[in-house]
Every structure is written in structure tokens, then in C-alpha cells.
PDB file of C-alpha atoms in Angstrom:
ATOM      1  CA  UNK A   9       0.000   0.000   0.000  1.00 84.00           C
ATOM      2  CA  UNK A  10       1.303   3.303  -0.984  1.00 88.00           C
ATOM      3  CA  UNK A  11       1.472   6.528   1.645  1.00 92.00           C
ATOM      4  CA  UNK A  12      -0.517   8.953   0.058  1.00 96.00           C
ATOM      5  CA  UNK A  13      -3.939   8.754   1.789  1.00 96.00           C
ATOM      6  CA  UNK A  14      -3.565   9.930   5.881  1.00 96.00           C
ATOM      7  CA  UNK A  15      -6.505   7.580   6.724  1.00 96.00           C
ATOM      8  CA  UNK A  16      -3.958   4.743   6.259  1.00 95.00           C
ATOM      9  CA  UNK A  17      -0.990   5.766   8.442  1.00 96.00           C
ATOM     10  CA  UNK A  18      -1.365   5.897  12.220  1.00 96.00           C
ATOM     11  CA  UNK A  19       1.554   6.529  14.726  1.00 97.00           C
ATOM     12  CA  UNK A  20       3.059   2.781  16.105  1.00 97.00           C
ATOM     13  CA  UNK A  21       3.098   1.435  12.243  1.00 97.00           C
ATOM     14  CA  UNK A  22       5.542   0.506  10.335  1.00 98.00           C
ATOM     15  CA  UNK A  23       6.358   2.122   6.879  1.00 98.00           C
ATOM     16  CA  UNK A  24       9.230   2.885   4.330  1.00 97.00           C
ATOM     17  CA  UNK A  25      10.027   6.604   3.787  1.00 97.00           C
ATOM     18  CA  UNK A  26      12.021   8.642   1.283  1.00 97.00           C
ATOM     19  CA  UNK A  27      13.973  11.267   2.895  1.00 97.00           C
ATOM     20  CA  UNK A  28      14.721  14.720   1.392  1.00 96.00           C
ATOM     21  CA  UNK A  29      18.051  13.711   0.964  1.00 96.00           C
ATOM     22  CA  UNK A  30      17.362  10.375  -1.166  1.00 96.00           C
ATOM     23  CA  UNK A  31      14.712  11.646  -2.994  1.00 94.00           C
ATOM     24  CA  UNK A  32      16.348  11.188  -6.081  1.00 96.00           C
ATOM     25  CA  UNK A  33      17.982   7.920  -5.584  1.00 96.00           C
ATOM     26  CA  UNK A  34      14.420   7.253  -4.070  1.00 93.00           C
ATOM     27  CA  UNK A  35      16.616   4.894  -1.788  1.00 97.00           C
ATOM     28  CA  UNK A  36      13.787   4.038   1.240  1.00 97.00           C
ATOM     29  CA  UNK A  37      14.358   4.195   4.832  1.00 97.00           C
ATOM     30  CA  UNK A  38      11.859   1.533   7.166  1.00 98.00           C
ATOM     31  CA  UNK A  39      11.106   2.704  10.834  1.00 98.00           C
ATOM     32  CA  UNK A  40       8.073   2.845  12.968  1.00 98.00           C
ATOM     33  CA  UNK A  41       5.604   6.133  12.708  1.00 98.00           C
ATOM     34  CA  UNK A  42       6.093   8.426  16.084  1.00 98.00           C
ATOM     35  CA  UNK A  43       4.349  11.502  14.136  1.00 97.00           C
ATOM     36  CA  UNK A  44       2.193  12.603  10.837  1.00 97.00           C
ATOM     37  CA  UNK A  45       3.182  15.729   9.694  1.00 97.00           C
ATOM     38  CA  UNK A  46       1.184  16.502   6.990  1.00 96.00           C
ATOM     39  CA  UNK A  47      -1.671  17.918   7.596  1.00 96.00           C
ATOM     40  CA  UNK A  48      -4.266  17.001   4.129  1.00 97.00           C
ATOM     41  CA  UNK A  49      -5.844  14.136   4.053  1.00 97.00           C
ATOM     42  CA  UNK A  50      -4.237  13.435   0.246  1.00 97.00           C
ATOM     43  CA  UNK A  51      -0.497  14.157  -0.626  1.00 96.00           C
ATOM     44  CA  UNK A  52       0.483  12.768  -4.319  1.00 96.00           C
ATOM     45  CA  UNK A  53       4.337  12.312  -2.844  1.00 94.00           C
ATOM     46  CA  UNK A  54       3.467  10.419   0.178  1.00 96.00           C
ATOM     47  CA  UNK A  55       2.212  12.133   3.986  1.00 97.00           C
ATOM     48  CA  UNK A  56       5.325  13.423   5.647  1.00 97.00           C
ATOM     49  CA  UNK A  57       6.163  11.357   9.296  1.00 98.00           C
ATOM     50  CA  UNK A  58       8.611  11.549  11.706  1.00 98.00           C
ATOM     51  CA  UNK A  59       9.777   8.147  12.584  1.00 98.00           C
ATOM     52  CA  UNK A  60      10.584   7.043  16.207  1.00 98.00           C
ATOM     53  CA  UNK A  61      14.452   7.345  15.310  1.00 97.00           C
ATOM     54  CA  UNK A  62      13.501  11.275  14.901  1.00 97.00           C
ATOM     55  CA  UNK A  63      14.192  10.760  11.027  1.00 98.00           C
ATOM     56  CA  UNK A  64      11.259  13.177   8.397  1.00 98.00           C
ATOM     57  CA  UNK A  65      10.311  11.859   5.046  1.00 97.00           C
ATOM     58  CA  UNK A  66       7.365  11.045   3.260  1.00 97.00           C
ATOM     59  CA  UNK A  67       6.041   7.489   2.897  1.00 97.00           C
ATOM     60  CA  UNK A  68       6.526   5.287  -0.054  1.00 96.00           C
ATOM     61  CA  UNK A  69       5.104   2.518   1.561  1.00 96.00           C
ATOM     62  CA  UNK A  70       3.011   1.139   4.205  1.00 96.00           C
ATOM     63  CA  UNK A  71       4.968  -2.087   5.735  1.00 96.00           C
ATOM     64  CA  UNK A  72       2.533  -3.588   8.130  1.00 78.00           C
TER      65      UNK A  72
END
């Protein structure tokens, strides 16, 4: 499942994000959601999170 749609991502989940810096190797980073940043309910990169590891990027997929 991609990240696009807010309804989908909850904080404790895990997910693969793109961070600013890869985004154009698109090279993905996995962690577990702390916080959503974004605040639409549609984003057509991916909602922005911060992970638990204090890491920001926006989710490319949805692990769990």
C-alpha cells in the first residue's frame, strides 16, 4: 500500500520513507511512525512522518 492517503498511516506502524536527501535515488528508509506531519488528508508524494528514530520523510510505503 502506498502513503498517500492519511486515513492509512497511524503513529506505532511501520512504513518505508524517502527522505529529502534520497529523494532522487528514491533509496527508502523503514522505521516505525512516532508523528504525521502533513496535515491534508491526500499528498500525491506520500504524507510526511517523523519516525521514532527522529528521522522526516514522506512514505513510499506502508509495511505492516
Amino acid at each position: 500500500m502506498d502513503g498517500k492517503n492519511r486515513d492509512d498511516i497511524t503513529p506505532g506502524i511501520k512504513v518505508a520513507i524517502i527522505l529529502k536527501k534520497d529523494q532522487r535515488t528514491g533509496a527508502k528508509t523503514e522505521g516505525v511512525v512516532k508523528d504525521l506531519l502533513t496535515k491534508s488528508k491526500f499528498h500525491p508524494h506520500g504524507i510526511k512522518v517523523r519516525l521514532e528514530d527522529g528521522q522526516v520523510g514522506r512514505v513510499a510505503e506502508i509495511l505492516e
